[in-house]
Every structure is written in C-alpha cells, then in structure tokens.
mmCIF file of C-alpha atoms in Angstrom:
data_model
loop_
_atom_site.group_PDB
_atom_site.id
_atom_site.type_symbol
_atom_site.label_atom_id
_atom_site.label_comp_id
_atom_site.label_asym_id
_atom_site.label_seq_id
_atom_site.Cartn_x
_atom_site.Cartn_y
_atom_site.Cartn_z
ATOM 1 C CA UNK X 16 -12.128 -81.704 0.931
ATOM 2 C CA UNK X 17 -12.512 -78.378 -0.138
ATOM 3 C CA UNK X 18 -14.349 -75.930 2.005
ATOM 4 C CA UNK X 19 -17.672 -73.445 0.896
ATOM 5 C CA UNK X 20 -17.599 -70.116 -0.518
ATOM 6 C CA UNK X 21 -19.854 -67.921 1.535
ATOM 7 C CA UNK X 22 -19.824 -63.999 2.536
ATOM 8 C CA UNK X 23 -20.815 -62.189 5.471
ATOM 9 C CA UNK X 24 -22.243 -58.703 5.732
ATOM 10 C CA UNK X 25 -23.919 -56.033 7.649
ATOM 11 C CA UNK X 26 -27.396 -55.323 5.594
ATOM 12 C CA UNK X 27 -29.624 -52.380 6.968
ATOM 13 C CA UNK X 28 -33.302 -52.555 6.813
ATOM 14 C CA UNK X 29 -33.980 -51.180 3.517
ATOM 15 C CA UNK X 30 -31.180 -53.822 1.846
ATOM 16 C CA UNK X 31 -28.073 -51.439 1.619
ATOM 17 C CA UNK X 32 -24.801 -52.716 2.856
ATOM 18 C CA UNK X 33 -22.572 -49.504 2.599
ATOM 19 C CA UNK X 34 -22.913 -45.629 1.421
ATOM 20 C CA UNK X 35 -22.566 -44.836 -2.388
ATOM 21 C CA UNK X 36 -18.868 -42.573 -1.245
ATOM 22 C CA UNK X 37 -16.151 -44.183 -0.177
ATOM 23 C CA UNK X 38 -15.187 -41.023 2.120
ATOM 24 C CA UNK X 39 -18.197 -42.102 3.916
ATOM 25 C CA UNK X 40 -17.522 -45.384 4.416
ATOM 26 C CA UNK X 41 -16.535 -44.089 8.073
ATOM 27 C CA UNK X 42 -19.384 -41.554 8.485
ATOM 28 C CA UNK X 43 -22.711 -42.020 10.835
ATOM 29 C CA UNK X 44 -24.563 -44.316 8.931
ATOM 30 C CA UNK X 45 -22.198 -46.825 8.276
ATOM 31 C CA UNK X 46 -20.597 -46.935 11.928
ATOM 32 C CA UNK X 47 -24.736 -47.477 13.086
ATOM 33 C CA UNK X 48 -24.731 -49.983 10.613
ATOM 34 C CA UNK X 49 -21.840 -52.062 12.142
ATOM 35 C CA UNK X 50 -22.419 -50.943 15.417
ATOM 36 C CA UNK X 51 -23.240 -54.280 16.771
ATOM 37 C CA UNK X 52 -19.630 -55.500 15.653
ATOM 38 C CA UNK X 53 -17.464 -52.861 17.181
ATOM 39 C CA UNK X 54 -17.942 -53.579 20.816
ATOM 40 C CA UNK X 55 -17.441 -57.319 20.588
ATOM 41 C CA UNK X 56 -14.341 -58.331 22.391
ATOM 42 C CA UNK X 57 -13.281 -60.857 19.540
ATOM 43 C CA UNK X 58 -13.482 -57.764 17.130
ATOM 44 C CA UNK X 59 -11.233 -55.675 18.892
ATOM 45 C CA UNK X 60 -8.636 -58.427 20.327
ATOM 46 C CA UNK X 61 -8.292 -59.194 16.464
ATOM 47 C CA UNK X 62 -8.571 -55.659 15.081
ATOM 48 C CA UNK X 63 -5.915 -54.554 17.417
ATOM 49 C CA UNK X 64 -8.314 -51.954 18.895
ATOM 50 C CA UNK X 65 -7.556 -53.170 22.695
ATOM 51 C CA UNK X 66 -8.272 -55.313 25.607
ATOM 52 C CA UNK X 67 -12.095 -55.930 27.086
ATOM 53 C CA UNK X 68 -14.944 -56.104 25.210
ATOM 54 C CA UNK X 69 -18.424 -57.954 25.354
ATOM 55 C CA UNK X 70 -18.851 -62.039 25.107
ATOM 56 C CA UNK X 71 -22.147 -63.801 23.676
ATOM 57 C CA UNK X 72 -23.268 -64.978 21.075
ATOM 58 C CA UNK X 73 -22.529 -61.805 18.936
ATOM 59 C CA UNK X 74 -19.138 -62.248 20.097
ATOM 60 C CA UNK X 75 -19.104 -65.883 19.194
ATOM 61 C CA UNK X 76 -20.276 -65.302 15.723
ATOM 62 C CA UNK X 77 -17.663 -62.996 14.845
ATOM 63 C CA UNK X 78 -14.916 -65.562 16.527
ATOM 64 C CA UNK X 79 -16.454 -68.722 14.019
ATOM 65 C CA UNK X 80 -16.517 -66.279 11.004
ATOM 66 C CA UNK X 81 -12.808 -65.573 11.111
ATOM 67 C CA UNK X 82 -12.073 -69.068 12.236
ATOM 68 C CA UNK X 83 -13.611 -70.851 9.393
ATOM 69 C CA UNK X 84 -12.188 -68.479 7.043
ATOM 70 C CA UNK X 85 -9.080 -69.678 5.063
ATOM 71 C CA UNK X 86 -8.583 -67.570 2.148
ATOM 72 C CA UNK X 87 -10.965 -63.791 1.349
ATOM 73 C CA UNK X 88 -11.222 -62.947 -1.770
ATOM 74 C CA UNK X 89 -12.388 -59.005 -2.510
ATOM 75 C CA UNK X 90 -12.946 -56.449 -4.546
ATOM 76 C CA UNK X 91 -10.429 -53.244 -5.570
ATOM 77 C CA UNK X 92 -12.767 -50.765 -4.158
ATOM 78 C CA UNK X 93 -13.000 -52.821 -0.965
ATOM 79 C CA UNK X 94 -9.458 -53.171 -0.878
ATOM 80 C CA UNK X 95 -9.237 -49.348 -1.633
ATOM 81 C CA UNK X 96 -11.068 -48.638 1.322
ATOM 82 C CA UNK X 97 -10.089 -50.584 3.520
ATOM 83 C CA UNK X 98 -6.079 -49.888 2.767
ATOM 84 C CA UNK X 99 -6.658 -46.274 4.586
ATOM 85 C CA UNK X 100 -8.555 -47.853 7.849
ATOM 86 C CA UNK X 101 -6.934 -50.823 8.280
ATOM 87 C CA UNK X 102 -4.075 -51.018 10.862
ATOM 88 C CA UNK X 103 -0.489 -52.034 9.576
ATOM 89 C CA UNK X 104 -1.722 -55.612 11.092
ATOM 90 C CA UNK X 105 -4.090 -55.943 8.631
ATOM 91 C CA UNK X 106 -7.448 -57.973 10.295
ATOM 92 C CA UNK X 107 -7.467 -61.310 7.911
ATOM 93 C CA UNK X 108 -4.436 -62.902 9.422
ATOM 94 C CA UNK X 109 -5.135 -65.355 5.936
ATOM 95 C CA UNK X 110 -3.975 -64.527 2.119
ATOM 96 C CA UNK X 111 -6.710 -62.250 0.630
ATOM 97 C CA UNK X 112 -7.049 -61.979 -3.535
ATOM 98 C CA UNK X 113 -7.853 -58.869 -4.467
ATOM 99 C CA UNK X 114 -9.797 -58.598 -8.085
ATOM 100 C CA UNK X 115 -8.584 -55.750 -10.184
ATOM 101 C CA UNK X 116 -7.391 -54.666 -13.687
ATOM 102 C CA UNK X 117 -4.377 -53.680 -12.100
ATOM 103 C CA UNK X 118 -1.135 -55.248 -12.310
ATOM 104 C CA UNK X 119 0.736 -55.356 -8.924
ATOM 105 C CA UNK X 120 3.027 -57.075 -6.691
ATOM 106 C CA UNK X 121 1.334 -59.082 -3.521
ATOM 107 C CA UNK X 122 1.364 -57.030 -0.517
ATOM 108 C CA UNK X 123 2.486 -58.743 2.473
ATOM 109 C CA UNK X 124 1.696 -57.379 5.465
ATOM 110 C CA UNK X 125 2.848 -58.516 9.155
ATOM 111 C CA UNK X 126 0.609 -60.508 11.491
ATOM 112 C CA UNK X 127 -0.038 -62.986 8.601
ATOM 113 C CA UNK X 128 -2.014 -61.056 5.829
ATOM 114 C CA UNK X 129 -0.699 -61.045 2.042
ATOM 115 C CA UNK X 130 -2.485 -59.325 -0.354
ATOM 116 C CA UNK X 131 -2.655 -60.883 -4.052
ATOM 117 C CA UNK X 132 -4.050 -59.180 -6.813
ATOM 118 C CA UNK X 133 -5.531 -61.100 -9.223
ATOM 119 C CA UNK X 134 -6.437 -59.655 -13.022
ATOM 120 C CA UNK X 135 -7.932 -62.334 -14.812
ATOM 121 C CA UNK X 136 -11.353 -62.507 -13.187
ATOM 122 C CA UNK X 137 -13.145 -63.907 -10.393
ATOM 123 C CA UNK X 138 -12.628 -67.829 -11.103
ATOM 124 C CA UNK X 139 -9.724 -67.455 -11.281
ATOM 125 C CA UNK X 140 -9.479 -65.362 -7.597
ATOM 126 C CA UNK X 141 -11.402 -68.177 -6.570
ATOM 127 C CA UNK X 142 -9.318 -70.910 -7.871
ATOM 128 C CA UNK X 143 -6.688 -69.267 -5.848
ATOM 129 C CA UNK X 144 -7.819 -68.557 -2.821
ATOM 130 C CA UNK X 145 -9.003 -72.120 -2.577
ATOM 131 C CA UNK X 146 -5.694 -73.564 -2.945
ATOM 132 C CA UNK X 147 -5.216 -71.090 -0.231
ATOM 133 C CA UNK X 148 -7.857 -71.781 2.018
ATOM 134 C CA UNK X 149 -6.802 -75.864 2.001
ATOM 135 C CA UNK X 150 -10.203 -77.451 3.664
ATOM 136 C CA UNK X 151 -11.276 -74.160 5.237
ATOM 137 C CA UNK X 152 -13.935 -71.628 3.741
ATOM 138 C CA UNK X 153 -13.177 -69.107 1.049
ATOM 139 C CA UNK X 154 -14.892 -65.799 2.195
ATOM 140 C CA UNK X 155 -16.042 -63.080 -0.098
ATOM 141 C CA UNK X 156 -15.328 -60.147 1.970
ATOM 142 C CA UNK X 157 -17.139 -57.865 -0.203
ATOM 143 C CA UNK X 158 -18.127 -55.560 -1.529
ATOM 144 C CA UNK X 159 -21.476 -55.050 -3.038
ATOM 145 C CA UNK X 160 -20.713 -55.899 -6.740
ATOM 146 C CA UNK X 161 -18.195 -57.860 -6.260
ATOM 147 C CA UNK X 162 -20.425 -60.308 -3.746
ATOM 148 C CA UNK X 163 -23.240 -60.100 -6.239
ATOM 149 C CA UNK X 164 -20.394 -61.230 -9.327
ATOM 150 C CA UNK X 165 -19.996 -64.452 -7.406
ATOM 151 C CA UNK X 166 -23.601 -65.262 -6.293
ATOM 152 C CA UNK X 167 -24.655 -64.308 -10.557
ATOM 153 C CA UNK X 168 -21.979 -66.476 -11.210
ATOM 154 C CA UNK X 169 -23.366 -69.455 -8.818
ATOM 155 C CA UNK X 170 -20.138 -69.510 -7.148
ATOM 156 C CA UNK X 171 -21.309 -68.809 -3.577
ATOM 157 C CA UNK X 172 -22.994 -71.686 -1.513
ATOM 158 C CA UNK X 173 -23.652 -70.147 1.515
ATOM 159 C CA UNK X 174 -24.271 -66.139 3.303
ATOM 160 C CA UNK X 175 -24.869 -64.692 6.605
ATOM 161 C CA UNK X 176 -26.893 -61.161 6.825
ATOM 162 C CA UNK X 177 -26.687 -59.111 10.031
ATOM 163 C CA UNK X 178 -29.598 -57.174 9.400
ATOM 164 C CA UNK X 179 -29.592 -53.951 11.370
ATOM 165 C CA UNK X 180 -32.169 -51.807 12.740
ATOM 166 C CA UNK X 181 -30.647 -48.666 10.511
ATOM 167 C CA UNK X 182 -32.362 -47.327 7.502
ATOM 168 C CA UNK X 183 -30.023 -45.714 4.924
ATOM 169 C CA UNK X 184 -32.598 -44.580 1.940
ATOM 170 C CA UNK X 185 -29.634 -44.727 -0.846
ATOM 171 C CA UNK X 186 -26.136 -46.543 -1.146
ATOM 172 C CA UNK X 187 -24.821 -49.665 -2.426
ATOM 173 C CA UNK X 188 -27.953 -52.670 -2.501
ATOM 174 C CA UNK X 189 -26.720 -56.056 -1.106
ATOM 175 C CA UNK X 190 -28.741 -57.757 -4.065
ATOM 176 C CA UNK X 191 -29.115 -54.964 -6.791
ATOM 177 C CA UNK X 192 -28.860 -56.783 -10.133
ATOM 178 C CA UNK X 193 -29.533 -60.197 -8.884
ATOM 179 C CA UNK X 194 -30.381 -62.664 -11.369
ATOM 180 C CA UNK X 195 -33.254 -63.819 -9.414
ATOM 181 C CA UNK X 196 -33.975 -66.211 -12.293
ATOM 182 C CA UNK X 197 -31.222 -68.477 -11.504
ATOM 183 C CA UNK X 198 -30.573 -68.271 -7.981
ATOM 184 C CA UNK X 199 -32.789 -69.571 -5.107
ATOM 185 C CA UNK X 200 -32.541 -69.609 -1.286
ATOM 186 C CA UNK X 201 -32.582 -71.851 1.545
ATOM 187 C CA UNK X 202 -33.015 -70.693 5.338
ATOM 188 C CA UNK X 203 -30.443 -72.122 7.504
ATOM 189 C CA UNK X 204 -30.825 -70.255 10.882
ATOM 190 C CA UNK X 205 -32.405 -67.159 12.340
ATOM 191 C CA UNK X 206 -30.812 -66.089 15.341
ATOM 192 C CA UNK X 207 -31.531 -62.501 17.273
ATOM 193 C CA UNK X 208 -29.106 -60.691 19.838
ATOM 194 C CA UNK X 209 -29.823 -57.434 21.477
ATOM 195 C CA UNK X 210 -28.336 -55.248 18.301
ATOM 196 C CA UNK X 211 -29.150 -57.107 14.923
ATOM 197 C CA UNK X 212 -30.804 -60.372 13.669
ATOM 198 C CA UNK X 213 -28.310 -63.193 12.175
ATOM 199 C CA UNK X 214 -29.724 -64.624 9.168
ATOM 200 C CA UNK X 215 -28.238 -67.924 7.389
ATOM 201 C CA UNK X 216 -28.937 -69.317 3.687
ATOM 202 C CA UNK X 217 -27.907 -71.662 1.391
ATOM 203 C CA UNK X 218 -27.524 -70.857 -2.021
ATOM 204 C CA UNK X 219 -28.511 -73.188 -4.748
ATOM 205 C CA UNK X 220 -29.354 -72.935 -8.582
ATOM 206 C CA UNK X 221 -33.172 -72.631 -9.123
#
C-alpha cells in the first residue's frame, strides 16, 4: 500500500517560509524561524551536529517526520541551497529526486542519501520517489514553489506547519499562487510546545 505525499515546513506569522536570497537562507531571520528545530536532540543526533539535546514532544515530532519519510522529493533551488550547508552525510538518509532542467548523474552520498535528478516534471519525481519510498511517505521537502506545484497539482494529501512566533515582512509565501479554487482543507491536529504551534491538514479537492 502506497504511503501519502505530505510536506513539512517552518511558516512565520505573516505566511513566509524562507527569505527571497538564497545567501540568506542562513541569516537572522531564517535561523529565528527554525529556531525551535535546532536544539532538538533528534535534529542534531541526525544532522551530525553532536551529542545532547532536548526531548519532548518537539523532539518527537521531528523523530516521526524523518521516520515516516521514505523517499523526498525537492526542488533545484532547495537542492542548491542546501548542497553548501549540508554535511558530507547528507540529513535524508533516503533517495531524494531533485526536479530540474538539468541533466545530471545521481549523487550518492554516504550515510544513505542519493540524489536523483529528475527532468521531466513533477509526476514523474513523484512516480519515482514512490517506488522509492515502498509503503512509507513521500515528503516534499520544499521549497516554496516547488511545494505549491504539487498541492496546484492535487498531488499532496497531507502538511504540517510549524508556525513561528517570527515576522519576516517579505520572502518566499508558503501559499502564494494557490489555486484556492480547487483545493480545500481539513484540520487534523493543533498541538503547541514552548517555541511554535504544530498544525496538521488534510488536503482534498474542493
């Protein structure tokens, strides 16, 4: 049985989910933005960023995210990004299908993470990473337009906002562009830790 599609992201008040720049990808607003992540100890055992750390429920939520995650699929400018910050070990320990116009090799990397890049559009990165994923979840690791291809597309059944008590006034929109006309919402669980407040839909056509 095939698993869902979903994504997960960190969404500050005013609905952005990362600067305009790449180069600032790293700067002060975007560390506040994920700064409920960083200390978990789940997040840094699998980020390679050392021992310790805090347990909870924050904690447990980023432990059940990577667990039920069999396959990512992303975007080039994600995979841009993230190719400067990421350690050797790359963090998915899964095969991740990158969606670009380029023409490239797969990049394996160790600890268990192969990059695949994929040129004939997001179906088809999705047809693949489910044959990846088996009976786990396909995760669209982001980012912005690429997550808001799939949800236009109706190809995402469910999404997880860690909404953040940041305001960034300009950057990349989780849900500029929607096509609100075809896509509706369910909630699935609210849940609120000491940093953000976990929310849970369901996607389904309207």
């Amino acid at each position: 049985m095939a698993g869902k599609v979903f994504f997960s992201v960190s969404m500050s008040l005013d609905g952005f989910i990362a600067p305009e720049s790449i180069e600032d990808l790293m700067g002060q607003q975007w560390m506040e933005l994920q700064q409920w992540i960083f200390p978990q100890r789940f997040f840094r055992e699998n980020g390679r960023l050392g021992e310790g750390g805090e347990e909870g429920r924050d904690n447990d939520i980023v432990r059940e995210l990577f667990e039920r995650t069999g396959a990512s699929v992303m975007g080039k400018r994600m995979f841009d990004a993230g190719a400067q910050a990421w350690p050797e070990d790359a963090p998915f320990h899964t095969q991740v299908f990158v969606v670009t116009h380029e023409k490239r090799d797969s990049w394996e990397r160790p600890g268990g993470t192969t990059f695949h890049f994929v040129n004939d559009g997001i179906e088809t990165a999705l047809e693949q990473a489910r044959e990846a994923a088996g009976d786990r979840d396909v995760r669209v690791a982001g980012g912005g337009a690429t997550i808001l291809q799939y949800v236009n597309a109706g190809l995402i059944d469910e999404f997880s906002i860690a909404l953040s008590p940041v305001l960034f006034g300009t950057g990349i929109r989780l849900f500029e562009g929607i096509d609100a006309s075809r896509v509706a919402l369910e909630p699935v669980r609210t849940e609120l830790s000491p940093r953000v407040t976990h929310l849970t839909y369901t996607v389904r056509k309207r």
